[in-house]
mmCIF file of C-alpha atoms in Angstrom:
data_model
loop_
_atom_site.group_PDB
_atom_site.id
_atom_site.type_symbol
_atom_site.label_atom_id
_atom_site.label_comp_id
_atom_site.label_asym_id
_atom_site.label_seq_id
_atom_site.Cartn_x
_atom_site.Cartn_y
_atom_site.Cartn_z
ATOM 1 C CA UNK W 18 -15.626 -47.522 2.928
ATOM 2 C CA UNK W 19 -17.542 -44.238 2.927
ATOM 3 C CA UNK W 20 -15.572 -41.142 2.028
ATOM 4 C CA UNK W 21 -14.797 -38.847 4.970
ATOM 5 C CA UNK W 22 -16.353 -35.386 4.963
ATOM 6 C CA UNK W 23 -14.309 -32.316 4.152
ATOM 7 C CA UNK W 24 -12.923 -30.380 7.070
ATOM 8 C CA UNK W 25 -13.193 -26.563 6.932
ATOM 9 C CA UNK W 26 -11.433 -24.372 9.492
ATOM 10 C CA UNK W 27 -10.247 -20.749 9.685
ATOM 11 C CA UNK W 28 -6.727 -19.904 8.570
ATOM 12 C CA UNK W 29 -4.217 -19.312 11.323
ATOM 13 C CA UNK W 30 -3.571 -15.638 11.956
ATOM 14 C CA UNK W 31 -0.548 -13.978 13.492
ATOM 15 C CA UNK W 32 -0.846 -12.552 17.006
ATOM 16 C CA UNK W 33 -2.547 -9.165 16.918
ATOM 17 C CA UNK W 34 -3.996 -9.765 13.457
ATOM 18 C CA UNK W 35 -7.442 -8.429 12.559
ATOM 19 C CA UNK W 36 -7.688 -10.679 9.475
ATOM 20 C CA UNK W 37 -11.179 -12.166 9.476
ATOM 21 C CA UNK W 38 -11.202 -13.966 6.126
ATOM 22 C CA UNK W 39 -9.804 -17.215 4.750
ATOM 23 C CA UNK W 40 -10.269 -20.911 5.486
ATOM 24 C CA UNK W 41 -8.322 -24.125 5.014
ATOM 25 C CA UNK W 42 -10.099 -27.166 3.588
ATOM 26 C CA UNK W 43 -8.715 -30.686 3.742
ATOM 27 C CA UNK W 44 -9.972 -34.186 3.069
ATOM 28 C CA UNK W 45 -10.931 -33.411 -0.543
ATOM 29 C CA UNK W 46 -9.538 -34.884 -3.779
ATOM 30 C CA UNK W 47 -9.493 -31.964 -6.226
ATOM 31 C CA UNK W 48 -8.684 -34.361 -9.054
ATOM 32 C CA UNK W 49 -12.068 -36.062 -8.530
ATOM 33 C CA UNK W 50 -14.251 -33.504 -6.803
ATOM 34 C CA UNK W 51 -17.937 -34.259 -6.347
ATOM 35 C CA UNK W 52 -20.803 -31.823 -6.934
ATOM 36 C CA UNK W 53 -21.532 -31.769 -3.210
ATOM 37 C CA UNK W 54 -17.906 -30.974 -2.363
ATOM 38 C CA UNK W 55 -17.751 -28.249 -4.996
ATOM 39 C CA UNK W 56 -20.917 -26.649 -3.630
ATOM 40 C CA UNK W 57 -19.345 -26.508 -0.155
ATOM 41 C CA UNK W 58 -16.102 -25.033 -1.539
ATOM 42 C CA UNK W 59 -18.055 -22.474 -3.591
ATOM 43 C CA UNK W 60 -19.956 -21.374 -0.491
ATOM 44 C CA UNK W 61 -16.767 -21.183 1.574
ATOM 45 C CA UNK W 62 -14.988 -19.136 -1.087
ATOM 46 C CA UNK W 63 -17.644 -16.448 -1.344
ATOM 47 C CA UNK W 64 -18.023 -16.189 2.411
ATOM 48 C CA UNK W 65 -14.291 -16.311 3.207
ATOM 49 C CA UNK W 66 -12.613 -15.041 -0.023
ATOM 50 C CA UNK W 67 -9.582 -17.326 0.096
ATOM 51 C CA UNK W 68 -9.408 -21.101 0.502
ATOM 52 C CA UNK W 69 -6.198 -23.016 1.192
ATOM 53 C CA UNK W 70 -5.692 -26.637 0.134
ATOM 54 C CA UNK W 71 -2.535 -28.301 1.460
ATOM 55 C CA UNK W 72 -0.503 -31.111 -0.143
ATOM 56 C CA UNK W 73 -1.611 -30.668 -3.744
ATOM 57 C CA UNK W 74 1.754 -31.651 -5.274
ATOM 58 C CA UNK W 75 0.118 -34.365 -7.378
ATOM 59 C CA UNK W 76 -2.727 -32.261 -8.776
ATOM 60 C CA UNK W 77 -2.476 -32.251 -12.558
ATOM 61 C CA UNK W 78 -2.519 -28.986 -14.537
ATOM 62 C CA UNK W 79 -5.658 -30.245 -16.274
ATOM 63 C CA UNK W 80 -7.429 -30.748 -12.936
ATOM 64 C CA UNK W 81 -6.315 -27.284 -11.791
ATOM 65 C CA UNK W 82 -7.771 -25.793 -14.978
ATOM 66 C CA UNK W 83 -11.039 -27.744 -14.668
ATOM 67 C CA UNK W 84 -11.405 -26.761 -11.008
ATOM 68 C CA UNK W 85 -10.801 -23.092 -11.832
ATOM 69 C CA UNK W 86 -13.209 -23.211 -14.775
ATOM 70 C CA UNK W 87 -15.933 -24.750 -12.637
ATOM 71 C CA UNK W 88 -16.486 -21.372 -10.956
ATOM 72 C CA UNK W 89 -17.316 -19.889 -14.377
ATOM 73 C CA UNK W 90 -18.107 -22.692 -16.869
ATOM 74 C CA UNK W 91 -18.516 -20.273 -19.781
ATOM 75 C CA UNK W 92 -14.980 -18.929 -19.302
ATOM 76 C CA UNK W 93 -12.257 -20.434 -21.461
ATOM 77 C CA UNK W 94 -9.263 -18.202 -22.086
ATOM 78 C CA UNK W 95 -6.349 -16.983 -20.017
ATOM 79 C CA UNK W 96 -7.316 -13.938 -17.972
ATOM 80 C CA UNK W 97 -5.088 -11.472 -19.836
ATOM 81 C CA UNK W 98 -5.308 -10.443 -23.480
ATOM 82 C CA UNK W 99 -1.588 -10.780 -24.132
ATOM 83 C CA UNK W 100 0.507 -13.811 -25.003
ATOM 84 C CA UNK W 101 2.010 -15.030 -21.721
ATOM 85 C CA UNK W 102 5.107 -16.233 -23.596
ATOM 86 C CA UNK W 103 5.833 -12.753 -24.929
ATOM 87 C CA UNK W 104 9.044 -11.094 -23.748
ATOM 88 C CA UNK W 105 6.951 -8.420 -22.016
ATOM 89 C CA UNK W 106 5.531 -11.094 -19.720
ATOM 90 C CA UNK W 107 8.622 -13.232 -19.272
ATOM 91 C CA UNK W 108 7.595 -14.034 -15.723
ATOM 92 C CA UNK W 109 4.721 -16.221 -17.036
ATOM 93 C CA UNK W 110 5.185 -19.445 -19.042
ATOM 94 C CA UNK W 111 2.271 -21.503 -20.387
ATOM 95 C CA UNK W 112 2.179 -25.230 -19.664
ATOM 96 C CA UNK W 113 2.284 -26.802 -23.169
ATOM 97 C CA UNK W 114 -0.435 -29.401 -22.514
ATOM 98 C CA UNK W 115 -2.664 -26.974 -20.578
ATOM 99 C CA UNK W 116 -1.887 -23.430 -21.748
ATOM 100 C CA UNK W 117 -4.402 -21.806 -19.382
ATOM 101 C CA UNK W 118 -2.121 -22.890 -16.520
ATOM 102 C CA UNK W 119 0.981 -20.719 -16.169
ATOM 103 C CA UNK W 120 4.312 -21.292 -14.483
ATOM 104 C CA UNK W 121 5.800 -18.323 -12.653
ATOM 105 C CA UNK W 122 8.433 -17.762 -10.015
ATOM 106 C CA UNK W 123 12.142 -17.042 -9.740
ATOM 107 C CA UNK W 124 15.361 -18.547 -11.055
ATOM 108 C CA UNK W 125 16.437 -21.130 -13.605
ATOM 109 C CA UNK W 126 14.427 -24.342 -13.927
ATOM 110 C CA UNK W 127 15.747 -27.143 -16.142
ATOM 111 C CA UNK W 128 12.429 -28.909 -16.697
ATOM 112 C CA UNK W 129 8.838 -28.631 -15.529
ATOM 113 C CA UNK W 130 5.603 -29.860 -17.121
ATOM 114 C CA UNK W 131 7.030 -29.892 -20.650
ATOM 115 C CA UNK W 132 8.899 -26.610 -20.290
ATOM 116 C CA UNK W 133 12.668 -26.881 -20.667
ATOM 117 C CA UNK W 134 15.446 -24.534 -19.550
ATOM 118 C CA UNK W 135 13.260 -21.647 -18.430
ATOM 119 C CA UNK W 136 14.332 -18.642 -16.436
ATOM 120 C CA UNK W 137 11.583 -17.268 -14.204
ATOM 121 C CA UNK W 138 11.451 -13.662 -13.055
ATOM 122 C CA UNK W 139 10.310 -12.650 -9.590
ATOM 123 C CA UNK W 140 8.763 -9.152 -9.623
ATOM 124 C CA UNK W 141 10.728 -7.261 -6.995
ATOM 125 C CA UNK W 142 10.301 -3.680 -5.874
ATOM 126 C CA UNK W 143 13.671 -2.607 -7.297
ATOM 127 C CA UNK W 144 12.244 -2.998 -10.792
ATOM 128 C CA UNK W 145 9.050 -1.041 -10.164
ATOM 129 C CA UNK W 146 9.183 1.296 -7.152
ATOM 130 C CA UNK W 147 10.496 4.832 -7.490
ATOM 131 C CA UNK W 148 12.828 4.508 -4.512
ATOM 132 C CA UNK W 149 14.478 1.430 -3.115
ATOM 133 C CA UNK W 150 15.492 -0.203 0.136
ATOM 134 C CA UNK W 151 19.234 0.365 0.696
ATOM 135 C CA UNK W 152 21.216 -2.593 -0.627
ATOM 136 C CA UNK W 153 22.793 -3.298 2.750
ATOM 137 C CA UNK W 154 19.256 -3.776 4.184
ATOM 138 C CA UNK W 155 17.916 -5.871 1.295
ATOM 139 C CA UNK W 156 18.420 -9.220 3.017
ATOM 140 C CA UNK W 157 16.195 -8.346 5.975
ATOM 141 C CA UNK W 158 13.716 -5.806 4.558
ATOM 142 C CA UNK W 159 11.332 -6.128 1.638
ATOM 143 C CA UNK W 160 8.168 -4.570 0.247
ATOM 144 C CA UNK W 161 4.821 -5.344 -1.296
ATOM 145 C CA UNK W 162 5.416 -5.318 -5.052
ATOM 146 C CA UNK W 163 2.053 -4.158 -6.448
ATOM 147 C CA UNK W 164 -1.418 -4.482 -4.962
ATOM 148 C CA UNK W 165 -3.718 -5.624 -7.761
ATOM 149 C CA UNK W 166 -6.626 -7.646 -9.078
ATOM 150 C CA UNK W 167 -5.851 -10.372 -11.633
ATOM 151 C CA UNK W 168 -7.323 -8.737 -14.723
ATOM 152 C CA UNK W 169 -6.456 -7.517 -18.220
ATOM 153 C CA UNK W 170 -8.740 -4.491 -17.699
ATOM 154 C CA UNK W 171 -9.005 -4.047 -21.460
ATOM 155 C CA UNK W 172 -11.157 -6.262 -23.678
ATOM 156 C CA UNK W 173 -11.452 -9.190 -21.236
ATOM 157 C CA UNK W 174 -13.516 -9.323 -18.047
ATOM 158 C CA UNK W 175 -11.700 -9.759 -14.730
ATOM 159 C CA UNK W 176 -11.477 -13.472 -13.815
ATOM 160 C CA UNK W 177 -13.844 -14.572 -11.074
ATOM 161 C CA UNK W 178 -11.268 -16.725 -9.287
ATOM 162 C CA UNK W 179 -7.580 -17.563 -9.360
ATOM 163 C CA UNK W 180 -5.872 -20.772 -8.268
ATOM 164 C CA UNK W 181 -2.236 -20.406 -7.230
ATOM 165 C CA UNK W 182 -0.102 -23.421 -6.303
ATOM 166 C CA UNK W 183 3.376 -23.591 -4.781
ATOM 167 C CA UNK W 184 5.500 -26.184 -6.578
ATOM 168 C CA UNK W 185 8.836 -25.156 -5.035
ATOM 169 C CA UNK W 186 9.256 -22.625 -2.256
ATOM 170 C CA UNK W 187 12.638 -20.987 -1.583
ATOM 171 C CA UNK W 188 14.261 -21.388 1.807
ATOM 172 C CA UNK W 189 15.563 -18.413 3.696
ATOM 173 C CA UNK W 190 15.161 -16.191 6.762
ATOM 174 C CA UNK W 191 12.006 -14.263 7.474
ATOM 175 C CA UNK W 192 11.855 -10.688 6.220
ATOM 176 C CA UNK W 193 10.203 -7.513 7.423
ATOM 177 C CA UNK W 194 7.815 -5.875 4.968
ATOM 178 C CA UNK W 195 8.510 -2.151 5.160
ATOM 179 C CA UNK W 196 5.766 0.223 4.013
ATOM 180 C CA UNK W 197 8.158 3.193 3.779
ATOM 181 C CA UNK W 198 5.225 5.585 3.325
ATOM 182 C CA UNK W 199 5.720 7.740 6.404
ATOM 183 C CA UNK W 200 3.414 5.614 8.560
ATOM 184 C CA UNK W 201 6.133 3.540 10.199
ATOM 185 C CA UNK W 202 4.114 0.428 9.354
ATOM 186 C CA UNK W 203 5.933 -2.904 9.063
ATOM 187 C CA UNK W 204 4.836 -6.531 8.865
ATOM 188 C CA UNK W 205 6.774 -9.687 9.705
ATOM 189 C CA UNK W 206 6.614 -12.253 6.894
ATOM 190 C CA UNK W 207 8.225 -15.390 5.545
ATOM 191 C CA UNK W 208 10.494 -15.235 2.511
ATOM 192 C CA UNK W 209 8.492 -14.317 -0.630
ATOM 193 C CA UNK W 210 4.913 -14.735 0.605
ATOM 194 C CA UNK W 211 1.762 -13.688 -1.230
ATOM 195 C CA UNK W 212 -0.199 -11.031 0.650
ATOM 196 C CA UNK W 213 -3.985 -10.627 0.543
ATOM 197 C CA UNK W 214 -6.432 -8.016 1.793
ATOM 198 C CA UNK W 215 -10.217 -8.180 1.761
ATOM 199 C CA UNK W 216 -12.007 -5.802 -0.592
ATOM 200 C CA UNK W 217 -15.101 -6.286 1.551
ATOM 201 C CA UNK W 218 -13.195 -5.083 4.590
ATOM 202 C CA UNK W 219 -11.827 -2.240 2.481
ATOM 203 C CA UNK W 220 -15.393 -1.128 1.751
ATOM 204 C CA UNK W 221 -16.676 -1.678 5.296
ATOM 205 C CA UNK W 222 -13.919 0.511 6.780
ATOM 206 C CA UNK W 223 -15.066 3.556 4.805
ATOM 207 C CA UNK W 224 -17.176 6.362 6.210
ATOM 208 C CA UNK W 225 -20.851 6.400 5.160
ATOM 209 C CA UNK W 226 -20.064 9.259 2.775
ATOM 210 C CA UNK W 227 -17.202 7.362 1.141
ATOM 211 C CA UNK W 228 -19.302 4.206 0.908
ATOM 212 C CA UNK W 229 -21.950 6.170 -0.975
ATOM 213 C CA UNK W 230 -19.269 7.573 -3.283
ATOM 214 C CA UNK W 231 -17.935 4.073 -3.988
ATOM 215 C CA UNK W 232 -21.422 2.606 -4.498
ATOM 216 C CA UNK W 233 -22.341 5.238 -7.079
ATOM 217 C CA UNK W 234 -19.053 5.715 -8.954
ATOM 218 C CA UNK W 235 -17.287 3.782 -11.685
ATOM 219 C CA UNK W 236 -13.632 3.642 -12.653
ATOM 220 C CA UNK W 237 -12.285 3.742 -16.175
ATOM 221 C CA UNK W 238 -9.099 1.851 -16.949
ATOM 222 C CA UNK W 239 -6.545 2.847 -19.534
ATOM 223 C CA UNK W 240 -6.413 0.911 -22.816
ATOM 224 C CA UNK W 241 -3.639 -1.703 -22.669
ATOM 225 C CA UNK W 242 -3.147 -0.570 -19.071
ATOM 226 C CA UNK W 243 0.057 -2.489 -18.332
ATOM 227 C CA UNK W 244 1.768 -1.034 -21.384
ATOM 228 C CA UNK W 245 0.292 2.387 -20.626
ATOM 229 C CA UNK W 246 1.754 2.532 -17.121
ATOM 230 C CA UNK W 247 4.930 0.498 -17.705
ATOM 231 C CA UNK W 248 7.282 3.494 -17.392
ATOM 232 C CA UNK W 249 5.586 4.911 -14.283
ATOM 233 C CA UNK W 250 6.899 4.081 -10.826
ATOM 234 C CA UNK W 251 5.092 2.794 -7.755
ATOM 235 C CA UNK W 252 4.678 4.005 -4.214
ATOM 236 C CA UNK W 253 6.823 2.290 -1.611
ATOM 237 C CA UNK W 254 3.843 0.360 -0.185
ATOM 238 C CA UNK W 255 2.862 -0.939 -3.644
ATOM 239 C CA UNK W 256 -0.531 0.802 -3.588
ATOM 240 C CA UNK W 257 -0.575 2.821 -6.797
ATOM 241 C CA UNK W 258 1.728 5.014 -8.845
ATOM 242 C CA UNK W 259 3.350 8.423 -8.788
ATOM 243 C CA UNK W 260 1.920 10.859 -11.332
ATOM 244 C CA UNK W 261 4.988 12.177 -13.117
ATOM 245 C CA UNK W 262 3.789 12.192 -16.731
ATOM 246 C CA UNK W 263 5.542 8.919 -17.523
ATOM 247 C CA UNK W 264 2.461 7.083 -18.828
ATOM 248 C CA UNK W 265 2.577 6.223 -22.520
ATOM 249 C CA UNK W 266 0.597 8.334 -24.956
ATOM 250 C CA UNK W 267 -2.190 6.546 -26.794
ATOM 251 C CA UNK W 268 -0.140 6.945 -29.985
ATOM 252 C CA UNK W 269 2.515 4.709 -28.391
ATOM 253 C CA UNK W 270 0.027 1.885 -27.776
ATOM 254 C CA UNK W 271 -1.330 -0.691 -30.218
ATOM 255 C CA UNK W 272 -4.522 0.322 -32.084
ATOM 256 C CA UNK W 273 -7.274 1.025 -29.541
ATOM 257 C CA UNK W 274 -10.847 -0.212 -29.865
ATOM 258 C CA UNK W 275 -12.944 2.184 -27.730
ATOM 259 C CA UNK W 276 -15.533 -0.563 -27.161
ATOM 260 C CA UNK W 277 -12.904 -2.622 -25.308
ATOM 261 C CA UNK W 278 -12.031 0.091 -22.777
ATOM 262 C CA UNK W 279 -13.349 -1.051 -19.408
ATOM 263 C CA UNK W 280 -15.485 1.143 -17.160
ATOM 264 C CA UNK W 281 -16.301 -0.913 -14.073
ATOM 265 C CA UNK W 282 -18.083 -0.324 -10.766
ATOM 266 C CA UNK W 283 -15.885 0.688 -7.856
ATOM 267 C CA UNK W 284 -17.896 -1.700 -5.652
ATOM 268 C CA UNK W 285 -18.360 -5.316 -6.776
ATOM 269 C CA UNK W 286 -21.235 -7.353 -5.417
ATOM 270 C CA UNK W 287 -20.601 -10.779 -3.920
ATOM 271 C CA UNK W 288 -22.781 -13.280 -5.839
ATOM 272 C CA UNK W 289 -23.515 -15.341 -2.711
ATOM 273 C CA UNK W 290 -23.658 -12.901 0.222
ATOM 274 C CA UNK W 291 -24.624 -9.734 -1.663
ATOM 275 C CA UNK W 292 -21.981 -7.789 0.258
ATOM 276 C CA UNK W 293 -19.884 -5.151 -1.511
ATOM 277 C CA UNK W 294 -16.120 -5.074 -2.004
ATOM 278 C CA UNK W 295 -14.056 -2.051 -3.001
ATOM 279 C CA UNK W 296 -12.316 -3.478 -6.077
ATOM 280 C CA UNK W 297 -10.076 -1.067 -7.940
ATOM 281 C CA UNK W 298 -6.709 -1.842 -9.526
ATOM 282 C CA UNK W 299 -4.811 1.258 -8.343
ATOM 283 C CA UNK W 300 -2.000 1.049 -10.919
ATOM 284 C CA UNK W 301 -4.271 0.895 -13.971
ATOM 285 C CA UNK W 302 -7.103 3.299 -13.152
ATOM 286 C CA UNK W 303 -7.319 6.423 -15.339
ATOM 287 C CA UNK W 304 -10.664 8.164 -14.663
ATOM 288 C CA UNK W 305 -13.574 8.151 -12.209
ATOM 289 C CA UNK W 306 -17.144 8.461 -13.506
ATOM 290 C CA UNK W 307 -19.462 10.058 -10.946
ATOM 291 C CA UNK W 308 -23.164 9.490 -10.335
ATOM 292 C CA UNK W 309 -24.099 12.878 -11.816
ATOM 293 C CA UNK W 310 -22.477 11.972 -15.143
ATOM 294 C CA UNK W 311 -19.340 14.058 -14.650
ATOM 295 C CA UNK W 312 -15.878 12.540 -14.976
ATOM 296 C CA UNK W 313 -12.741 13.110 -12.922
ATOM 297 C CA UNK W 314 -9.972 12.842 -15.498
ATOM 298 C CA UNK W 315 -7.083 14.524 -13.719
ATOM 299 C CA UNK W 316 -4.854 11.477 -13.224
ATOM 300 C CA UNK W 317 -3.132 12.652 -10.070
ATOM 301 C CA UNK W 318 -6.475 13.459 -8.437
ATOM 302 C CA UNK W 319 -7.916 10.097 -9.492
ATOM 303 C CA UNK W 320 -4.968 8.286 -7.933
ATOM 304 C CA UNK W 321 -5.160 10.380 -4.768
ATOM 305 C CA UNK W 322 -8.843 9.473 -4.318
ATOM 306 C CA UNK W 323 -8.281 5.766 -4.863
ATOM 307 C CA UNK W 324 -5.269 5.735 -2.538
ATOM 308 C CA UNK W 325 -7.189 7.472 0.254
ATOM 309 C CA UNK W 326 -10.004 4.934 -0.027
ATOM 310 C CA UNK W 327 -7.762 1.863 -0.152
ATOM 311 C CA UNK W 328 -4.841 2.657 2.148
ATOM 312 C CA UNK W 329 -6.521 1.918 5.529
ATOM 313 C CA UNK W 330 -7.237 -1.703 4.536
ATOM 314 C CA UNK W 331 -3.616 -2.553 3.721
ATOM 315 C CA UNK W 332 -2.465 -1.599 7.228
ATOM 316 C CA UNK W 333 -0.591 -4.495 8.869
ATOM 317 C CA UNK W 334 -3.434 -5.906 11.015
ATOM 318 C CA UNK W 335 -5.606 -6.478 7.920
ATOM 319 C CA UNK W 336 -3.013 -8.195 5.710
ATOM 320 C CA UNK W 337 -2.831 -11.981 5.394
ATOM 321 C CA UNK W 338 0.672 -12.862 4.136
ATOM 322 C CA UNK W 339 0.633 -16.572 3.326
ATOM 323 C CA UNK W 340 3.655 -18.567 4.429
ATOM 324 C CA UNK W 341 3.897 -20.986 1.481
ATOM 325 C CA UNK W 342 4.850 -24.660 1.718
ATOM 326 C CA UNK W 343 5.411 -26.963 -1.226
ATOM 327 C CA UNK W 344 2.032 -28.265 -2.409
ATOM 328 C CA UNK W 345 -0.070 -25.407 -1.023
ATOM 329 C CA UNK W 346 -2.789 -24.244 -3.383
ATOM 330 C CA UNK W 347 -4.825 -21.119 -2.688
ATOM 331 C CA UNK W 348 -8.138 -20.471 -4.412
ATOM 332 C CA UNK W 349 -9.135 -16.829 -4.100
ATOM 333 C CA UNK W 350 -12.139 -14.704 -4.940
ATOM 334 C CA UNK W 351 -10.615 -12.328 -7.473
ATOM 335 C CA UNK W 352 -13.754 -10.164 -7.205
ATOM 336 C CA UNK W 353 -13.305 -9.824 -3.443
ATOM 337 C CA UNK W 354 -9.593 -9.473 -2.619
ATOM 338 C CA UNK W 355 -6.535 -7.532 -3.669
ATOM 339 C CA UNK W 356 -3.185 -9.280 -3.509
ATOM 340 C CA UNK W 357 0.506 -8.837 -4.162
ATOM 341 C CA UNK W 358 3.670 -10.850 -4.329
ATOM 342 C CA UNK W 359 6.270 -9.914 -1.733
ATOM 343 C CA UNK W 360 9.968 -10.512 -1.286
ATOM 344 C CA UNK W 361 13.436 -9.917 -2.579
ATOM 345 C CA UNK W 362 15.040 -13.056 -4.009
ATOM 346 C CA UNK W 363 18.480 -13.898 -5.349
ATOM 347 C CA UNK W 364 18.694 -15.762 -8.690
ATOM 348 C CA UNK W 365 19.651 -18.972 -6.838
ATOM 349 C CA UNK W 366 16.546 -18.868 -4.627
ATOM 350 C CA UNK W 367 14.218 -20.937 -6.776
ATOM 351 C CA UNK W 368 10.494 -20.192 -6.544
ATOM 352 C CA UNK W 369 8.102 -22.128 -8.804
ATOM 353 C CA UNK W 370 4.324 -21.636 -8.821
ATOM 354 C CA UNK W 371 1.402 -22.652 -11.030
ATOM 355 C CA UNK W 372 -1.373 -20.132 -11.642
ATOM 356 C CA UNK W 373 -4.700 -20.350 -13.423
ATOM 357 C CA UNK W 374 -7.325 -17.692 -13.968
ATOM 358 C CA UNK W 375 -9.790 -17.298 -16.839
ATOM 359 C CA UNK W 376 -11.326 -14.152 -18.294
ATOM 360 C CA UNK W 377 -14.850 -14.069 -16.869
ATOM 361 C CA UNK W 378 -17.872 -14.710 -19.042
ATOM 362 C CA UNK W 379 -19.512 -11.550 -17.651
ATOM 363 C CA UNK W 380 -18.358 -8.277 -16.079
ATOM 364 C CA UNK W 381 -18.386 -7.899 -12.287
ATOM 365 C CA UNK W 382 -21.745 -6.978 -10.827
ATOM 366 C CA UNK W 383 -22.118 -3.603 -9.161
ATOM 367 C CA UNK W 384 -24.431 -2.591 -6.307
#
């Protein structure tokens, strides 16, 4: 019997949503994907930025790794340049038989994929934001944790794609995402979703003058950026950090190789459509290099510029907050979206996910 063709359809959006990216694809066996099917998925990804595959509970970690790698065959290593089993990254655990695939989530898990008796750590705003939701409101209100790109941003190139699969999704009431930034913005969401915004939309929303600025400027990231900013605290909407002098001095970091410091375009070019996305990790940026060769190195000013450029695109109508079900796997264009985990979870609300992204074989292309 001939194999049925894949079915591709837009993701369902909430009423009033302006989200115009994302598709769901079914009728495909990711364990045994054909060249023709991969070509269709590749095209869909770079036109739509995120692709949802339902009912992937039986997909092996090896197949997840091979599928992820197929978007960048020369890539091999985990996307960050730190050991994911280190105490500093206790929220990520490598699968023993496929170390490029990581287990993350929340709560105690007795056994999964060769890992025994692991405690997973859900990144909640109380551990990272400067101010917090009152405890008596914590059950109904939550926040975006940290808008970001999956990237080490020192030494290794940002991964081209990420695959993220829900193994076990916690049950609980819906929550309201509160921006708490003076805008009054809120967003209804399921318990502990992952939120996405389009970097292409982020660029398209800019004025012509700001688009020219983004096209012609580059951002410099701090060496060991996650260590550098680990003491700083985030804005209540998760889009960047307060500048309070809490960043670590270079003398507090491991030895720095200047050749590994990353200076990347602000706008990244889509390899299929040629369209530009505003792709800046707001928590890790340190300087802005301008077209005339000058450099903005005042950290507070740098952060203010990036925030002003990015904030319109995280407004509620433009956010896709995925309501996870067990077996969902999302493939996303890491060079075309920003994303963040959301939600406040108790230790007994178990959340288990598998993630794979690989340091790219080449830096992102600019305009």
